CSV table of C-alpha atoms in Angstrom, one decimal:
chain,number,residue,atom,x,y,z
I,114,MET,CA,10.4,-80.4,33.8
I,115,ASP,CA,13.4,-78.6,35.9
I,116,PRO,CA,11.7,-77.9,39.2
I,117,ARG,CA,13.6,-74.5,39.3
I,118,VAL,CA,11.6,-73.6,35.9
I,119,ALA,CA,8.5,-75.0,37.3
I,120,ARG,CA,8.9,-72.5,40.1
I,121,SER,CA,9.7,-69.9,38.5
I,122,LYS,CA,7.0,-70.4,36.0
I,123,THR,CA,4.4,-71.1,38.4
I,124,ALA,CA,5.4,-67.5,40.3
I,125,LEU,CA,5.0,-65.5,37.1
I,126,LYS,CA,1.9,-67.0,36.3
I,127,GLN,CA,0.3,-66.6,39.9
I,128,ALA,CA,1.8,-62.7,39.8
I,129,LEU,CA,-0.4,-62.0,36.7
I,130,LEU,CA,-3.3,-63.7,37.9
I,131,ARG,CA,-2.7,-61.3,41.3
I,132,LEU,CA,-2.1,-58.4,39.0
I,133,LEU,CA,-5.4,-59.0,37.2
I,134,GLU,CA,-7.3,-59.0,40.3
I,135,GLY,CA,-6.7,-55.0,40.2
I,136,LYS,CA,-6.1,-54.2,36.8
I,137,GLU,CA,-7.0,-55.5,33.0
I,138,PHE,CA,-4.8,-57.4,31.2
I,139,GLU,CA,-3.4,-54.6,28.9
I,140,SER,CA,-2.7,-52.3,31.7
I,141,VAL,CA,-0.5,-55.0,33.4
I,142,THR,CA,3.2,-54.6,32.3
I,143,ILE,CA,6.1,-57.1,32.8
I,144,THR,CA,8.0,-54.9,35.1
I,145,GLU,CA,5.0,-55.4,37.1
I,146,ILE,CA,4.9,-59.1,36.6
I,147,VAL,CA,8.5,-59.7,37.5
I,148,GLN,CA,8.4,-57.5,40.7
I,149,THR,CA,4.9,-59.4,42.2
I,150,SER,CA,6.9,-62.8,41.5
I,151,GLY,CA,10.1,-62.0,43.0
I,152,TYR,CA,12.0,-63.1,39.8
I,153,ASN,CA,13.7,-60.5,37.2
I,154,ARG,CA,13.3,-59.8,33.7
I,155,GLY,CA,15.6,-62.0,32.5
I,156,THR,CA,14.0,-65.1,34.3
I,157,PHE,CA,11.0,-63.8,32.5
I,158,TYR,CA,12.4,-63.5,28.9
I,159,LYS,CA,14.1,-67.1,29.5
I,160,HIS,CA,10.3,-68.6,29.5
I,161,TYR,CA,8.2,-66.0,27.8
I,162,ASP,CA,8.6,-63.6,24.8
I,163,ASN,CA,5.9,-61.3,26.0
I,164,LYS,CA,2.8,-61.2,28.7
I,165,GLU,CA,0.5,-62.7,26.1
I,166,ALA,CA,2.5,-65.8,25.9
I,167,LEU,CA,2.5,-66.0,29.9
I,168,LEU,CA,-1.6,-65.5,29.8
I,169,GLU,CA,-1.6,-68.1,26.9
I,170,ASP,CA,0.3,-70.7,29.2
I,171,ILE,CA,-2.0,-70.0,32.1
I,172,LEU,CA,-5.0,-70.9,29.6
I,173,ASN,CA,-3.3,-73.5,28.1
I,174,ASP,CA,-3.0,-75.4,31.9
I,175,LEU,CA,-6.6,-74.7,32.4
I,176,ILE,CA,-7.8,-76.4,29.1
I,177,GLU,CA,-5.3,-79.2,29.8
I,178,GLY,CA,-7.5,-79.7,33.0
I,179,LEU,CA,-10.7,-79.1,31.3
I,180,LEU,CA,-10.2,-81.7,28.7
I,181,GLU,CA,-9.0,-84.3,31.4
I,182,ALA,CA,-12.4,-83.9,33.3
I,183,PHE,CA,-14.4,-83.9,30.3
I,184,ARG,CA,-13.0,-86.9,29.2
I,185,TYR,CA,-13.4,-88.7,32.6
I,186,PRO,CA,-17.0,-90.1,32.2
I,187,TYR,CA,-16.2,-92.0,28.5
I,188,GLU,CA,-12.0,-92.5,28.5
I,189,GLN,CA,-12.6,-96.2,29.6
I,190,THR,CA,-15.4,-97.3,27.6
I,191,GLU,CA,-15.9,-97.7,24.0
I,192,VAL,CA,-19.6,-97.0,24.2
I,193,PHE,CA,-20.5,-94.0,26.3
I,194,ARG,CA,-24.4,-93.7,27.1
I,195,VAL,CA,-24.8,-90.6,27.7
I,196,HIS,CA,-28.6,-90.8,29.1
I,197,GLN,CA,-27.0,-93.3,31.4
I,198,LEU,CA,-24.5,-91.2,32.5
I,199,PRO,CA,-24.0,-91.6,36.9
I,200,PRO,CA,-23.8,-87.5,38.2
I,201,GLY,CA,-20.6,-88.5,40.1
I,202,SER,CA,-18.8,-89.2,37.3
I,203,VAL,CA,-19.1,-85.7,35.7
I,204,LYS,CA,-15.4,-84.3,36.9
I,205,ILE,CA,-15.7,-81.1,34.9
I,206,PHE,CA,-17.5,-79.1,37.9
I,207,ASP,CA,-14.8,-80.3,40.3
I,208,HIS,CA,-12.1,-79.2,38.1
I,209,PHE,CA,-13.9,-75.8,38.0
I,210,MET,CA,-14.1,-75.8,41.8
I,211,GLU,CA,-10.4,-76.8,42.2
I,212,HIS,CA,-9.1,-73.8,39.9
I,213,ALA,CA,-12.3,-71.6,41.2
I,214,PRO,CA,-10.1,-68.4,42.1
I,215,THR,CA,-8.2,-68.6,38.7
I,216,TYR,CA,-11.7,-68.8,36.7
I,217,GLY,CA,-12.9,-66.2,38.8
I,218,ILE,CA,-10.4,-63.5,37.9
I,219,LEU,CA,-10.0,-64.4,34.2
I,220,THR,CA,-14.0,-64.1,33.5
I,221,ARG,CA,-14.1,-60.9,35.7
I,222,SER,CA,-11.5,-59.5,33.2
I,223,GLN,CA,-11.1,-58.6,29.5
I,224,VAL,CA,-9.5,-62.0,29.0
I,225,MET,CA,-12.8,-63.8,29.7
I,226,PRO,CA,-13.9,-63.8,25.7
I,227,ALA,CA,-10.7,-65.5,24.6
I,228,LEU,CA,-10.8,-68.1,27.7
I,229,ARG,CA,-14.4,-68.9,26.7
I,230,GLU,CA,-13.5,-69.1,23.0
I,231,LYS,CA,-10.3,-71.3,23.5
I,232,MET,CA,-12.3,-73.5,25.9
I,233,PHE,CA,-15.0,-73.9,23.1
I,234,ARG,CA,-12.7,-75.1,20.5
I,235,ALA,CA,-10.9,-77.1,22.5
I,236,LEU,CA,-13.9,-79.1,23.6
I,237,ARG,CA,-15.9,-78.9,20.2
I,238,ASP,CA,-12.4,-80.4,18.7
I,239,ILE,CA,-12.2,-83.5,21.2
I,240,SER,CA,-15.9,-84.3,21.4
I,241,SER,CA,-15.9,-84.2,17.5
I,242,ARG,CA,-13.0,-86.4,17.2
I,243,GLU,CA,-13.5,-88.7,20.3
I,244,LEU,CA,-17.6,-88.8,20.6
I,245,VAL,CA,-19.2,-90.1,17.3
I,246,PRO,CA,-23.0,-89.8,18.2
I,247,GLU,CA,-25.4,-91.8,15.9
I,248,LEU,CA,-27.3,-89.2,13.8
I,249,ASP,CA,-30.7,-89.1,12.7
I,250,GLY,CA,-30.7,-86.4,10.2
I,251,ILE,CA,-28.9,-83.8,12.3
I,252,ASP,CA,-26.0,-82.0,11.4
I,253,ALA,CA,-23.0,-83.4,13.4
I,254,GLU,CA,-21.3,-79.6,13.5
I,255,LEU,CA,-24.3,-77.9,14.5
I,256,LEU,CA,-25.1,-80.9,17.1
I,257,ALA,CA,-21.7,-80.0,18.6
I,258,ASP,CA,-21.8,-76.6,18.3
I,259,TYR,CA,-25.3,-76.7,20.4
I,260,SER,CA,-24.0,-79.1,23.1
I,261,ILE,CA,-20.7,-77.2,23.9
I,262,HIS,CA,-22.3,-73.8,24.1
I,263,GLY,CA,-24.8,-75.3,26.8
I,264,LEU,CA,-22.3,-76.6,28.6
I,265,LEU,CA,-20.1,-73.6,28.6
I,266,GLY,CA,-23.4,-71.5,29.5
I,267,ILE,CA,-23.9,-73.6,32.7
I,268,LEU,CA,-20.0,-73.5,33.5
I,269,PHE,CA,-20.0,-69.7,33.0
I,270,HIS,CA,-23.4,-69.2,35.5
I,271,TRP,CA,-22.0,-71.3,37.8
I,272,ILE,CA,-18.5,-68.9,37.8
I,273,GLU,CA,-20.5,-65.7,37.3
I,274,SER,CA,-22.9,-66.9,40.4
I,275,GLY,CA,-19.7,-67.1,42.6
I,276,PHE,CA,-20.0,-71.0,42.3
I,277,ALA,CA,-22.8,-70.7,44.5
I,278,ARG,CA,-23.7,-74.5,44.6
I,279,SER,CA,-21.6,-77.4,45.2
I,280,PRO,CA,-19.6,-79.5,42.5
I,281,ALA,CA,-22.1,-82.4,43.1
I,282,TYR,CA,-25.1,-80.4,42.5
I,283,MET,CA,-24.1,-78.9,39.4
I,284,GLN,CA,-23.3,-82.4,38.3
I,285,GLU,CA,-26.9,-83.7,38.9
I,286,GLN,CA,-28.2,-80.5,37.2
I,287,LEU,CA,-26.1,-81.2,34.2
I,288,VAL,CA,-27.3,-84.9,34.0
I,289,LYS,CA,-31.0,-83.8,34.2
I,290,ILE,CA,-30.4,-81.5,31.6
I,291,ILE,CA,-28.8,-84.0,29.3
I,292,ARG,CA,-31.8,-86.5,30.0
I,293,PHE,CA,-34.5,-83.8,29.6
I,294,ARG,CA,-36.5,-84.1,26.5
I,295,PRO,CA,-39.7,-82.6,26.7
I,296,ASP,CA,-42.4,-83.6,24.3
I,297,GLU,CA,-44.5,-80.6,24.8
I,298,LEU,CA,-43.8,-77.2,27.2
I,299,GLN,CA,-46.8,-75.4,29.0
I,300,THR,CA,-47.2,-71.6,27.6
I,301,ARG,CA,-47.8,-68.9,29.5
I,302,PRO,CA,-49.1,-65.4,27.8
I,303,PRO,CA,-46.6,-62.7,27.5
I,304,THR,CA,-46.8,-60.0,30.4
């Protein structure tokens, strides 16, 4: 990509994210985006048809990094032994920490449901294509949905906590959760 194109697209993306810190996406105008970015409408329309396309580009950038981080533990192996997963190989939390400001802004805005859905679909798609579990009567689609929703639940909890724990702590906890297979649980009477 031409460095000038990359620079202007980056500036437009950063401008939209800055504006989303103070207002909802629906209220943001293209005029505000170009004024904040320091570029003009011609530059905006050279790259994007509308502000939705700009937002989509931001989300696609995040998803691309998310998928790269998700693949990291298994991309160099033919057999991925999930229960032998070393916590340090889980790079998804590093990706989120690297993009913490962007994820924080997007999850506090009305964009969050679209972001979560896009992440879910992308992760489910690659996990169903690239990770083939041995199933013993378990519906593969239900297993993928369960696993991905669980992962997203942990990730969004971490974002909403303001990234209160370190990526290393979150990696360790995710691996412990993956390995956790209780035969029984203690019960307590309802209060």
